[in-house]
Amino acid sequence: MLTEAGRFLRRIALPLVATALVVVGLGLLVTRALDGVWPVSGEDDLVRTLEDHRSDLWDAVTRVLSVASSAPAVIGVTLVASAVAYAVYRSWRAPLFLLGTVLAQTAVFGLTHAFVDRERPDVERLDDVPGDGAYFSGHTGAALALYGGIAVLLSHRLQGRVRVWVWRVLCLLVPLAVGLSRVYRGDSHLSDVLAAFVSAAAVLAIMNAAMLSPRAVWGGAGGHLRHNGENGHVPRAALVVNPIKLDSADDRARIDRIMAEAGWAPPLWLETTVEDPGGGATRAALAEGVDLVVVAGGDGTVRECAGALAGTGVPLAVVPSGTGNLLARNLGLPIDLTDAVHVAVHGHDRHIDLGGIEPDEPDGERRYFTAMAGIGLDAAMVADAPDALKKKVGWPAYAVSAGRHLRDARMRVTLRIDDGEPIKRRARMVLVGNVGALQAGMQLLPGAEPDDGLLDVVVFAPYGMTGWAHATVRVIGRRRRDVPEVPPRQRRWRPIEHFTGRSVEVTTARPEPRELDGDPIGPGTRLAVRVRPGALVVRVPEGRVAVRPEARAEPFPVAEDVVEIVAPDRPEGGADGVSDARHDRQKT
């Protein structure tokens, strides 16, 4: 978790320094390397032409624009607009965004003046200003920072064509008019105005990304900076927390503060235990009538809470605090605590599917997963990963555990998709996924989407070191929808095969390790999964696009250039309609 100082440094200070360096570099380029070179050499001619065509009317108009963008006017308008913003939004974020944008632009302006010294145009100036300090136009930069900031805040309240015209006037026409007025009055060159646009636009983007934009997840276009409940209802959230993952009093105080600033009631805090990993706490929260359940924990805690929320319509928000955080990564949720809580209170709802595991016993309880379920190597890997190493290095600890099981015997697997004909394989592992990406963006299940009403299955069966090498390269290098076509007769001999369906049943010849969302659930000979479409509502940042089932091919095989050894006792005939004729071992 980042500290407040670290967050300020990463989000605001460093980007502003980078902006200042870019603007300074442009200034040195204009005043030194390009001095006397066209088009810079023609800027004075442009100003002289405007001087020759001055009139009383345009002198008066440009004077008004210059006064409106002067330091006293900018300070006054900023203070008034900030007060109005606070009154409208009832949150300090709106006025702080506006004040911060103007102050940041002033800081960049001052830093630039310390390194770049440029004479003003050699014409009669209409304003009483010094002859130096032309680069860059402070009036233009201040106008874009101030009025552009007001436009950003207004865009959260306005819709349609009105919103478009507000953007055009405040972010483009007003600053452009101010910039041209500075050139007309002989105070700036055209390049000084353009540099001011670059600087102020960058500052606006930085402050918006740090405080208001969907990427920083404090609301989005058309949203509100403060949550407004219906009919005066004050929303309340429950925090289901794994105390091992989130035990800092400062973190809890920060969450309480963010909730209060957003207009939410004090949250209900519930902790998980060994006996109740989250499901019971979530049901207790539902009994209290909360509007949102926020889970702070790993994939296992998220899974338990998701199962309790399935079909209720109450949104789930995630504060990722585990080793894998697979659901959060696949949904594009922020990992930082503060950002994640802002998604919870200001984000948008998205319906996603859940995978339901049929119980081993007839009277057993169905369990759900949000990311993946597996049998074989992956389950052995997560079961044997050292806890101490996971705390120190995170998910790479699984690689250490996987190395211990690479030479384990392959499983005899029978796979049945949507009650179809059985597919027999010898595999290292079988994964059934609701999402496709692992850590570091590796696409193990390319094309998998959490809201397409389908389960994605991968049968992983590399043979020998060459097979492992080929499979690893393909998994690491694959990106979403990178699915090469393979002739049907070649599909079953490949060490990685993919299928899709709404129900999947995996049976093995002997008990094998099994896992749900990275948590071992004990060995067994059966893993039966059925999708539950749209069962869970998840709070996400704006802009997450759902992929519908019709956009995908079903099934979609994935090729590898390694040929598997076929067991002599494999029966003939398969669900994919390919003959099971034996193949000799081939060198790779």
Coordinates of C-alpha atoms in Angstrom, one line a residue:
M1 CA 0.0 0.0 0.0
L2 CA 1.3 3.5 -0.9
T3 CA 1.6 6.1 1.7
E4 CA -0.1 9.5 1.1
A5 CA 3.3 11.0 0.4
G6 CA 4.2 8.2 -2.0
R7 CA 0.9 8.6 -3.8
F8 CA 1.3 12.4 -4.2
L9 CA 4.8 11.8 -5.5
R10 CA 3.7 9.2 -8.1
R11 CA 0.5 10.9 -9.2
I12 CA 1.3 14.6 -9.1
A13 CA 4.8 15.7 -8.3
L14 CA 6.8 13.5 -10.7
P15 CA 4.5 14.0 -13.7
L16 CA 4.6 17.8 -13.1
V17 CA 8.4 17.8 -13.0
A18 CA 8.4 15.8 -16.2
T19 CA 6.0 18.3 -17.8
A20 CA 8.2 21.2 -16.7
L21 CA 11.3 19.5 -18.2
V22 CA 9.5 19.0 -21.5
V23 CA 8.4 22.6 -21.7
V24 CA 11.8 23.8 -20.7
G25 CA 13.3 21.6 -23.4
L26 CA 10.9 23.0 -26.0
G27 CA 11.9 26.5 -24.9
L28 CA 15.6 25.9 -25.2
L29 CA 14.9 24.4 -28.7
V30 CA 13.0 27.5 -29.8
T31 CA 15.4 30.1 -28.3
R32 CA 18.7 28.4 -29.2
A33 CA 18.7 25.5 -31.8
L34 CA 15.9 27.0 -33.9
D35 CA 16.6 30.7 -33.4
G36 CA 16.6 32.3 -36.8
V37 CA 15.2 29.1 -38.5
W38 CA 11.8 29.1 -40.1
P39 CA 9.0 29.0 -38.8
V40 CA 10.5 30.5 -35.6
S41 CA 12.1 33.3 -37.6
G42 CA 8.7 34.3 -39.0
E43 CA 7.0 34.9 -35.7
D44 CA 8.1 38.5 -35.4
D45 CA 6.8 39.1 -38.9
L46 CA 3.4 37.8 -37.8
V47 CA 3.3 40.1 -34.8
R48 CA 4.3 43.1 -36.9
T49 CA 1.5 42.3 -39.4
L50 CA -1.0 42.3 -36.5
E51 CA 0.5 45.6 -35.2
D52 CA -0.1 47.2 -38.6
H53 CA -3.8 46.1 -38.5
R54 CA -4.6 47.2 -34.9
S55 CA -7.9 49.0 -34.3
D56 CA -9.7 50.5 -31.3
L57 CA -12.2 47.7 -31.3
W58 CA -9.7 44.9 -31.3
D59 CA -7.5 46.8 -28.8
A60 CA -10.5 46.9 -26.4
V61 CA -11.4 43.2 -27.0
T62 CA -7.9 42.0 -26.4
R63 CA -7.6 44.2 -23.3
V64 CA -10.7 42.5 -21.8
L65 CA -9.2 39.1 -22.6
S66 CA -5.8 40.0 -21.1
V67 CA -7.4 41.4 -17.9
A68 CA -9.6 38.2 -17.6
S69 CA -6.5 36.1 -17.7
S70 CA -4.3 38.3 -15.5
A71 CA -3.1 37.1 -12.1
P72 CA -5.7 39.0 -10.0
A73 CA -8.5 37.8 -12.1
V74 CA -7.3 34.2 -12.2
I75 CA -6.9 34.2 -8.4
G76 CA -10.4 35.7 -7.8
V77 CA -12.2 33.5 -10.3
T78 CA -10.4 30.4 -8.9
L79 CA -11.5 31.2 -5.3
V80 CA -15.1 31.9 -6.3
A81 CA -15.3 28.8 -8.5
S82 CA -13.8 26.6 -5.8
A83 CA -16.3 27.8 -3.3
V84 CA -19.2 27.1 -5.7
A85 CA -17.8 23.7 -6.6
Y86 CA -17.7 22.8 -2.9
A87 CA -21.3 24.0 -2.4
V88 CA -22.5 22.0 -5.4
Y89 CA -20.6 18.7 -4.9
R90 CA -20.3 18.9 -1.1
S91 CA -16.8 17.5 -1.4
W92 CA -13.4 19.0 -1.1
R93 CA -12.1 17.1 -4.1
A94 CA -13.7 19.4 -6.6
P95 CA -12.3 22.7 -5.2
L96 CA -8.9 21.0 -4.5
F97 CA -8.8 19.8 -8.1
L98 CA -9.4 23.4 -9.4
L99 CA -7.0 25.0 -6.9
G100 CA -4.3 22.4 -7.5
T101 CA -4.5 22.8 -11.3
V102 CA -4.0 26.5 -11.2
L103 CA -1.2 26.2 -8.6
A104 CA 0.5 23.4 -10.6
Q105 CA 0.4 25.5 -13.8
T106 CA 1.9 28.4 -11.9
A107 CA 4.7 26.2 -10.6
V108 CA 5.5 24.9 -14.1
F109 CA 5.5 28.5 -15.3
G110 CA 7.9 29.6 -12.6
L111 CA 10.2 26.7 -13.2
T112 CA 10.3 27.3 -16.9
H113 CA 11.1 31.0 -16.5
A114 CA 14.1 30.0 -14.3
F115 CA 15.7 28.2 -17.3
V116 CA 14.4 29.9 -20.4
D117 CA 14.8 33.6 -21.1
R118 CA 13.2 35.0 -24.2
E119 CA 12.8 38.5 -25.4
R120 CA 9.3 39.7 -26.3
P121 CA 8.5 40.6 -29.9
D122 CA 10.2 43.7 -31.2
V123 CA 7.0 45.8 -31.6
E124 CA 5.1 48.4 -29.7
R125 CA 3.4 46.6 -26.8
L126 CA 0.0 47.6 -25.6
D127 CA 0.7 46.4 -22.1
D128 CA 3.2 47.7 -19.6
V129 CA 5.3 44.5 -19.3
P130 CA 9.0 43.8 -19.1
G131 CA 10.8 43.2 -22.4
D132 CA 11.9 39.7 -21.4
G133 CA 10.1 36.7 -20.0
A134 CA 8.1 36.0 -23.2
Y135 CA 8.3 32.2 -22.9
F136 CA 5.8 30.9 -22.3
S137 CA 2.6 32.9 -22.2
G138 CA 1.5 32.9 -18.6
H139 CA -1.9 34.4 -19.4
T140 CA -2.7 31.6 -21.9
G141 CA -1.6 28.9 -19.6
A142 CA -3.5 30.3 -16.7
A143 CA -6.7 30.6 -18.8
L144 CA -6.5 27.0 -20.0
A145 CA -5.8 25.7 -16.5
L146 CA -8.6 27.7 -14.8
Y147 CA -11.4 27.6 -17.4
G148 CA -10.4 24.1 -18.5
G149 CA -10.6 23.0 -14.9
I150 CA -14.1 24.6 -14.6
A151 CA -15.1 22.7 -17.8
V152 CA -14.0 19.4 -16.3
L153 CA -16.1 20.0 -13.2
L154 CA -19.1 21.1 -15.2
S155 CA -18.9 18.0 -17.4
H156 CA -19.8 15.9 -14.4
R157 CA -23.1 17.8 -14.3
L158 CA -24.0 18.5 -17.9
Q159 CA -25.1 16.1 -20.6
G160 CA -25.4 16.1 -24.4
R161 CA -24.7 19.1 -26.6
V162 CA -24.6 21.5 -23.7
R163 CA -21.6 19.6 -22.3
V164 CA -19.9 19.5 -25.7
W165 CA -20.2 23.3 -26.1
V166 CA -19.0 24.0 -22.6
W167 CA -15.9 22.0 -23.5
R168 CA -15.4 23.8 -26.8
V169 CA -15.8 27.3 -25.2
L170 CA -13.9 26.9 -22.0
C171 CA -11.2 24.5 -23.0
L172 CA -10.6 25.8 -26.5
L173 CA -12.1 29.1 -27.5
V174 CA -11.4 31.1 -24.3
P175 CA -7.7 30.0 -24.0
L176 CA -7.2 30.4 -27.8
A177 CA -8.7 33.9 -27.7
V178 CA -6.5 34.8 -24.8
G179 CA -3.4 33.5 -26.6
L180 CA -4.2 35.3 -29.8
S181 CA -4.8 38.5 -27.8
R182 CA -1.3 38.2 -26.3
V183 CA 0.2 37.9 -29.7
Y184 CA -1.9 40.8 -31.0
R185 CA -0.8 43.0 -28.1
G186 CA 2.8 42.3 -28.8
D187 CA 3.4 40.4 -25.5
S188 CA 4.1 36.9 -26.8
H189 CA 5.2 35.0 -29.9
L190 CA 3.0 32.3 -31.4
S191 CA 5.3 29.6 -30.1
D192 CA 5.0 31.0 -26.6
V193 CA 1.2 30.5 -26.8
L194 CA 1.6 27.0 -28.2
A195 CA 4.0 26.1 -25.3
A196 CA 1.4 27.4 -22.8
F197 CA -1.2 25.1 -24.3
V198 CA 1.1 22.1 -24.0
S199 CA 1.9 22.9 -20.4
A200 CA -1.6 23.7 -19.2
A201 CA -3.1 20.7 -21.1
A202 CA -0.6 18.4 -19.4
V203 CA -1.3 19.9 -16.0
L204 CA -5.0 19.4 -16.5
A205 CA -4.5 15.8 -17.5
I206 CA -2.3 15.1 -14.5
M207 CA -4.7 16.6 -12.0
N208 CA -7.7 15.0 -13.6
A209 CA -6.0 11.6 -13.6
A210 CA -4.9 12.1 -10.0
M211 CA -8.3 13.2 -8.6
L212 CA -11.2 12.9 -11.0
S213 CA -10.8 10.6 -13.9
P214 CA -12.1 7.0 -14.2
R215 CA -8.4 5.8 -14.4
A216 CA -7.9 7.3 -10.9
V217 CA -11.5 6.1 -10.3
W218 CA -13.0 9.1 -8.6
G219 CA -16.1 9.0 -10.7
G220 CA -16.3 9.3 -14.4
A221 CA -17.8 11.2 -17.2
G222 CA -21.3 12.0 -16.4
G223 CA -20.9 10.8 -12.8
H224 CA -20.8 12.7 -9.5
L225 CA -18.0 13.4 -7.2
R226 CA -20.3 12.6 -4.3
H227 CA -22.7 9.8 -4.0
N228 CA -26.3 10.9 -3.9
G229 CA -28.7 8.3 -2.5
E230 CA -32.3 8.1 -3.8
N231 CA -35.0 9.8 -1.7
G232 CA -32.5 11.0 0.8
H233 CA -31.2 7.5 1.5
V234 CA -27.6 7.5 2.9
P235 CA -25.8 4.4 1.5
R236 CA -23.9 2.1 3.8
A237 CA -21.2 -0.4 3.0
A238 CA -19.9 -3.4 4.8
L239 CA -16.2 -4.1 4.9
V240 CA -15.4 -7.8 5.0
V241 CA -11.7 -7.9 5.9
N242 CA -9.2 -10.6 6.2
P243 CA -7.3 -9.3 9.3
I244 CA -4.1 -11.0 8.2
K245 CA -4.2 -9.0 4.9
L246 CA -5.5 -5.7 6.3
D247 CA -4.6 -5.0 9.9
S248 CA -3.4 -1.4 9.8
A249 CA -5.4 1.1 11.8
D250 CA -4.2 3.8 9.3
D251 CA -5.7 1.9 6.4
R252 CA -9.0 1.4 8.2
A253 CA -9.1 5.1 9.1
R254 CA -8.4 6.0 5.5
I255 CA -11.3 3.9 4.3
D256 CA -13.6 5.5 6.8
R257 CA -12.5 8.9 5.7
I258 CA -13.1 8.1 2.0
M259 CA -16.5 6.8 2.7
A260 CA -17.4 9.9 4.8
E261 CA -16.2 12.2 2.1
A262 CA -18.4 10.4 -0.5
G263 CA -21.4 10.9 1.7
W264 CA -21.7 7.3 2.9
A265 CA -22.7 6.2 6.4
P266 CA -19.9 4.8 8.6
P267 CA -19.2 1.3 7.2
L268 CA -20.0 -2.0 9.0
W269 CA -16.6 -3.7 9.7
L270 CA -16.6 -7.5 9.7
E271 CA -13.6 -9.8 10.0
T272 CA -13.1 -13.2 8.6
T273 CA -11.9 -16.1 10.7
V274 CA -10.6 -19.6 10.1
E275 CA -14.1 -21.0 10.6
D276 CA -15.7 -18.3 8.5
P277 CA -13.5 -17.2 5.6
G278 CA -16.0 -14.6 4.4
G279 CA -19.3 -16.2 3.5
G280 CA -20.9 -15.9 7.0
A281 CA -19.7 -12.3 7.4
T282 CA -21.2 -11.4 4.0
R283 CA -24.5 -13.0 4.9
A284 CA -24.5 -11.0 8.2
A285 CA -23.9 -7.8 6.2
L286 CA -26.8 -8.6 3.9
A287 CA -29.0 -9.1 7.0
E288 CA -28.1 -5.6 8.0
G289 CA -29.4 -4.3 4.7
V290 CA -26.1 -2.8 3.4
D291 CA -25.9 -1.3 -0.1
L292 CA -22.4 -2.6 -0.9
V293 CA -20.0 -5.3 0.3
V294 CA -16.3 -4.3 0.1
V295 CA -13.9 -7.3 0.4
A296 CA -10.4 -6.7 1.6
G297 CA -8.5 -9.9 1.1
G298 CA -7.1 -12.4 -1.3
D299 CA -8.8 -14.4 -4.0
G300 CA -10.1 -16.9 -1.5
T301 CA -11.9 -14.3 0.6
V302 CA -13.3 -12.7 -2.6
R303 CA -14.6 -16.1 -3.7
E304 CA -16.4 -16.8 -0.4
C305 CA -18.0 -13.4 -0.4
A306 CA -19.0 -13.7 -4.0
G307 CA -20.7 -17.0 -3.4
A308 CA -22.8 -15.4 -0.6
L309 CA -23.7 -12.4 -2.8
A310 CA -24.6 -14.6 -5.9
G311 CA -28.1 -13.6 -7.1
T312 CA -28.7 -11.0 -4.5
G313 CA -28.0 -7.9 -6.7
V314 CA -25.9 -6.3 -3.9
P315 CA -22.6 -5.1 -5.5
L316 CA -19.3 -6.5 -4.5
A317 CA -16.2 -4.2 -4.4
V318 CA -12.7 -5.6 -4.1
V319 CA -9.7 -4.1 -2.3
P320 CA -7.0 -6.5 -3.6
S321 CA -4.9 -7.7 -0.7
G322 CA -3.8 -11.2 -1.7
T323 CA -1.0 -12.9 -3.6
G324 CA -2.7 -13.5 -7.0
N325 CA -5.6 -11.0 -7.1
L326 CA -6.8 -12.7 -10.3
L327 CA -10.3 -11.3 -10.4
A328 CA -9.1 -7.7 -9.7
R329 CA -6.4 -7.9 -12.4
N330 CA -8.8 -9.3 -15.0
L331 CA -11.4 -6.7 -14.3
G332 CA -8.9 -3.8 -14.3
L333 CA -9.4 -3.0 -10.7
P334 CA -6.8 -0.8 -9.0
I335 CA -4.4 -2.6 -6.6
D336 CA -3.8 0.5 -4.5
L337 CA -6.1 0.6 -1.4
T338 CA -7.2 4.2 -1.8
D339 CA -8.0 3.9 -5.5
A340 CA -9.9 0.6 -4.8
V341 CA -12.1 2.2 -2.2
H342 CA -12.8 5.1 -4.6
V343 CA -14.0 2.5 -7.2
A344 CA -16.2 1.1 -4.5
V345 CA -18.1 4.3 -3.8
H346 CA -17.9 6.0 -7.2
G347 CA -17.6 3.2 -9.7
H348 CA -20.1 1.5 -12.0
D349 CA -21.8 -1.9 -11.6
R350 CA -21.0 -4.8 -14.0
H351 CA -22.7 -8.2 -14.0
I352 CA -20.3 -11.1 -14.3
D353 CA -20.6 -14.9 -14.3
L354 CA -19.7 -17.3 -11.5
G355 CA -18.5 -20.9 -11.8
G356 CA -20.4 -23.3 -9.5
I357 CA -18.7 -26.5 -8.3
E358 CA -21.0 -29.4 -7.8
P359 CA -20.4 -31.0 -4.3
D360 CA -18.7 -34.4 -4.0
E361 CA -21.4 -35.6 -1.7
P362 CA -25.1 -35.6 -2.6
D363 CA -26.0 -33.4 0.4
G364 CA -23.0 -31.2 0.0
E365 CA -23.1 -27.4 -0.7
R366 CA -22.3 -25.9 -4.0
R367 CA -19.2 -23.7 -4.0
Y368 CA -18.5 -20.9 -6.4
F369 CA -15.4 -19.4 -7.9
T370 CA -14.8 -16.0 -9.7
A371 CA -11.6 -16.7 -11.5
M372 CA -10.5 -20.3 -12.0
A373 CA -10.8 -23.9 -10.8
G374 CA -8.3 -26.6 -11.5
I375 CA -7.2 -30.1 -11.0
G376 CA -3.7 -31.4 -11.2
L377 CA -0.5 -29.4 -11.4
D378 CA -1.9 -26.0 -10.6
A379 CA -3.6 -27.3 -7.5
A380 CA -0.4 -29.0 -6.3
M381 CA 1.5 -25.8 -7.0
V382 CA -0.8 -23.6 -4.9
A383 CA -1.0 -26.1 -2.1
D384 CA 2.8 -26.4 -1.7
A385 CA 3.8 -22.7 -2.2
P386 CA 5.6 -21.6 1.0
D387 CA 3.5 -19.1 2.9
A388 CA 6.6 -17.2 4.1
L389 CA 7.9 -16.9 0.5
K390 CA 4.5 -15.7 -0.7
K391 CA 4.5 -12.9 1.9
K392 CA 8.0 -11.8 0.7
V393 CA 7.8 -12.1 -3.1
G394 CA 4.1 -12.6 -3.9
W395 CA 3.0 -14.7 -6.8
P396 CA 6.6 -15.7 -8.0
A397 CA 6.5 -18.1 -5.0
Y398 CA 4.2 -20.3 -7.0
A399 CA 7.0 -20.8 -9.6
V400 CA 9.2 -22.3 -6.9
S401 CA 6.4 -24.7 -5.9
A402 CA 5.7 -25.6 -9.6
G403 CA 9.3 -26.7 -10.1
R404 CA 8.7 -29.4 -7.5
H405 CA 5.9 -31.0 -9.5
L406 CA 7.1 -30.7 -13.1
R407 CA 8.0 -34.4 -13.1
D408 CA 4.8 -35.6 -11.5
A409 CA 3.0 -38.3 -13.5
R410 CA 0.4 -37.1 -15.9
M411 CA -3.3 -37.7 -15.1
R412 CA -5.7 -39.9 -17.0
V413 CA -8.5 -37.4 -17.6
T414 CA -12.0 -37.7 -19.0
L415 CA -13.5 -34.4 -20.0
R416 CA -17.2 -33.8 -20.8
I417 CA -18.4 -30.5 -22.2
D418 CA -22.1 -29.6 -22.1
D419 CA -23.1 -33.3 -21.7
G420 CA -21.3 -34.1 -24.9
E421 CA -19.3 -37.2 -25.7
P422 CA -16.3 -37.9 -23.3
I423 CA -12.9 -36.6 -24.3
K424 CA -10.0 -38.7 -23.0
R425 CA -6.6 -37.2 -22.4
R426 CA -3.4 -37.6 -20.4
A427 CA -2.7 -34.2 -18.9
R428 CA -0.7 -32.3 -16.4
M429 CA -3.6 -30.2 -15.4
V430 CA -7.1 -29.1 -16.4
L431 CA -8.2 -25.5 -15.7
V432 CA -11.8 -24.2 -15.9
G433 CA -11.8 -20.4 -16.0
N434 CA -14.1 -17.5 -15.8
V435 CA -11.3 -15.1 -16.7
G436 CA -8.2 -15.5 -18.9
A437 CA -5.2 -13.7 -17.6
L438 CA -2.7 -14.8 -15.0
Q439 CA -0.1 -12.5 -13.3
A440 CA 2.1 -10.4 -15.6
G441 CA -0.7 -10.4 -18.2
M442 CA -0.1 -14.0 -19.4
Q443 CA -3.1 -15.2 -21.3
L444 CA -3.7 -18.8 -20.3
L445 CA -7.3 -18.7 -21.5
P446 CA -7.3 -16.3 -24.5
G447 CA -10.6 -14.8 -25.2
A448 CA -12.1 -15.6 -21.8
E449 CA -14.5 -13.0 -20.6
P450 CA -16.2 -12.9 -17.2
D451 CA -19.6 -12.0 -18.5
D452 CA -20.0 -14.1 -21.7
G453 CA -22.1 -16.9 -20.1
L454 CA -19.4 -19.5 -20.9
L455 CA -16.7 -21.4 -19.1
D456 CA -13.3 -21.7 -20.7
V457 CA -11.3 -24.9 -20.4
V458 CA -7.6 -25.5 -21.0
V459 CA -6.1 -29.0 -21.0
F460 CA -2.4 -28.6 -20.3
A461 CA -0.3 -31.7 -21.4
P462 CA 3.2 -30.8 -22.5
Y463 CA 5.6 -33.7 -22.8
G464 CA 9.3 -33.5 -22.0
M465 CA 11.5 -30.4 -21.6
T466 CA 10.9 -29.3 -25.2
G467 CA 7.1 -29.5 -24.7
W468 CA 7.4 -27.4 -21.5
A469 CA 9.6 -24.9 -23.2
H470 CA 7.2 -24.5 -26.2
A471 CA 4.1 -24.3 -24.0
T472 CA 5.7 -21.8 -21.7
V473 CA 6.7 -19.5 -24.6
R474 CA 3.3 -19.7 -26.0
V475 CA 1.6 -18.9 -22.8
I476 CA 3.9 -16.0 -21.9
G477 CA 3.8 -14.5 -25.4
R478 CA 0.1 -15.0 -26.1
R479 CA -2.2 -12.0 -25.9
R480 CA -6.0 -11.9 -25.7
R481 CA -7.6 -13.5 -28.8
D482 CA -4.3 -14.7 -30.1
V483 CA -5.8 -18.0 -31.1
P484 CA -4.2 -19.6 -34.2
E485 CA -6.2 -21.9 -36.4
V486 CA -5.3 -25.6 -36.3
P487 CA -6.6 -28.4 -38.6
P488 CA -9.1 -30.5 -36.7
R489 CA -7.0 -33.7 -37.0
Q490 CA -4.1 -32.1 -35.3
R491 CA -5.9 -30.6 -32.3
R492 CA -5.9 -33.6 -30.0
W493 CA -2.1 -34.2 -30.2
R494 CA -1.2 -30.7 -29.0
P495 CA -0.1 -30.2 -25.4
I496 CA -2.5 -27.3 -24.9
E497 CA -6.1 -27.6 -25.9
H498 CA -9.0 -25.1 -25.3
F499 CA -12.7 -25.7 -25.1
T500 CA -15.7 -23.6 -24.1
G501 CA -19.0 -24.6 -22.7
R502 CA -21.7 -23.9 -20.1
S503 CA -20.9 -27.0 -18.0
V504 CA -17.7 -29.0 -17.6
E505 CA -17.1 -32.3 -15.9
V506 CA -13.5 -33.5 -15.3
T507 CA -12.9 -37.0 -13.9
T508 CA -9.6 -38.6 -13.2
A509 CA -8.4 -42.2 -12.7
R510 CA -7.1 -41.5 -9.2
P511 CA -7.6 -38.7 -6.7
E512 CA -5.8 -35.5 -7.8
P513 CA -5.2 -32.1 -6.1
R514 CA -7.9 -29.6 -6.7
E515 CA -8.2 -25.8 -6.2
L516 CA -10.7 -22.9 -6.4
D517 CA -9.3 -19.4 -7.0
G518 CA -5.9 -20.5 -5.7
D519 CA -7.1 -22.2 -2.6
P520 CA -6.7 -26.0 -2.2
I521 CA -10.0 -27.9 -1.7
G522 CA -8.6 -31.3 -1.2
P523 CA -7.9 -34.2 -3.6
G524 CA -10.7 -35.9 -5.6
T525 CA -11.5 -37.7 -8.8
R526 CA -14.1 -35.3 -10.0
L527 CA -14.5 -31.6 -10.8
A528 CA -17.9 -30.7 -12.1
V529 CA -18.5 -27.1 -12.9
R530 CA -21.5 -25.2 -14.3
V531 CA -21.6 -21.5 -15.1
R532 CA -24.1 -19.2 -13.4
P533 CA -24.4 -16.3 -15.9
G534 CA -24.6 -12.7 -14.5
A535 CA -24.9 -13.9 -10.9
L536 CA -22.6 -11.4 -9.4
V537 CA -22.6 -7.6 -9.5
V538 CA -19.1 -6.1 -9.2
R539 CA -18.2 -2.5 -8.8
V540 CA -15.7 -1.5 -11.5
P541 CA -14.2 1.7 -12.9
E542 CA -16.0 3.2 -15.9
G543 CA -15.2 2.0 -19.4
R544 CA -15.0 -1.8 -18.9
V545 CA -16.5 -3.2 -22.0
A546 CA -18.4 -6.5 -21.9
V547 CA -17.8 -9.1 -24.7
R548 CA -20.9 -11.0 -25.7
P549 CA -20.9 -14.7 -26.5
E550 CA -21.7 -14.1 -30.2
A551 CA -18.3 -12.3 -30.5
R552 CA -16.4 -15.6 -29.9
A553 CA -15.9 -18.8 -31.7
E554 CA -16.8 -22.0 -29.8
P555 CA -14.7 -24.0 -29.3
F556 CA -11.4 -22.4 -30.1
P557 CA -8.4 -24.7 -30.2
V558 CA -4.9 -23.5 -29.4
A559 CA -2.0 -25.0 -31.3
E560 CA 1.4 -26.0 -30.1
D561 CA 4.3 -27.5 -32.1
V562 CA 4.9 -30.4 -29.8
V563 CA 3.5 -33.9 -30.4
E564 CA 2.3 -35.9 -27.3
I565 CA 3.0 -39.6 -26.7
V566 CA -0.2 -41.4 -26.9
A567 CA -0.9 -44.1 -24.3
P568 CA -1.3 -47.6 -25.9
D569 CA -4.5 -48.2 -24.0
R570 CA -6.3 -45.1 -25.2
P571 CA -9.7 -46.0 -26.7
E572 CA -10.6 -45.1 -30.2
G573 CA -12.9 -42.3 -31.1
G574 CA -13.2 -38.9 -29.4
A575 CA -15.7 -36.2 -28.9
D576 CA -13.9 -34.0 -31.4
G577 CA -14.5 -36.5 -34.1
V578 CA -10.8 -37.3 -34.6
S579 CA -9.5 -40.8 -34.8
D580 CA -7.4 -42.0 -31.9
A581 CA -4.9 -43.8 -34.0
R582 CA -1.6 -44.1 -32.3
H583 CA 1.3 -41.8 -33.0
D584 CA 4.9 -42.7 -32.5
R585 CA 7.1 -40.5 -30.4
Q586 CA 8.6 -37.7 -32.4
K587 CA 11.6 -35.6 -31.5
T588 CA 11.0 -31.9 -31.1

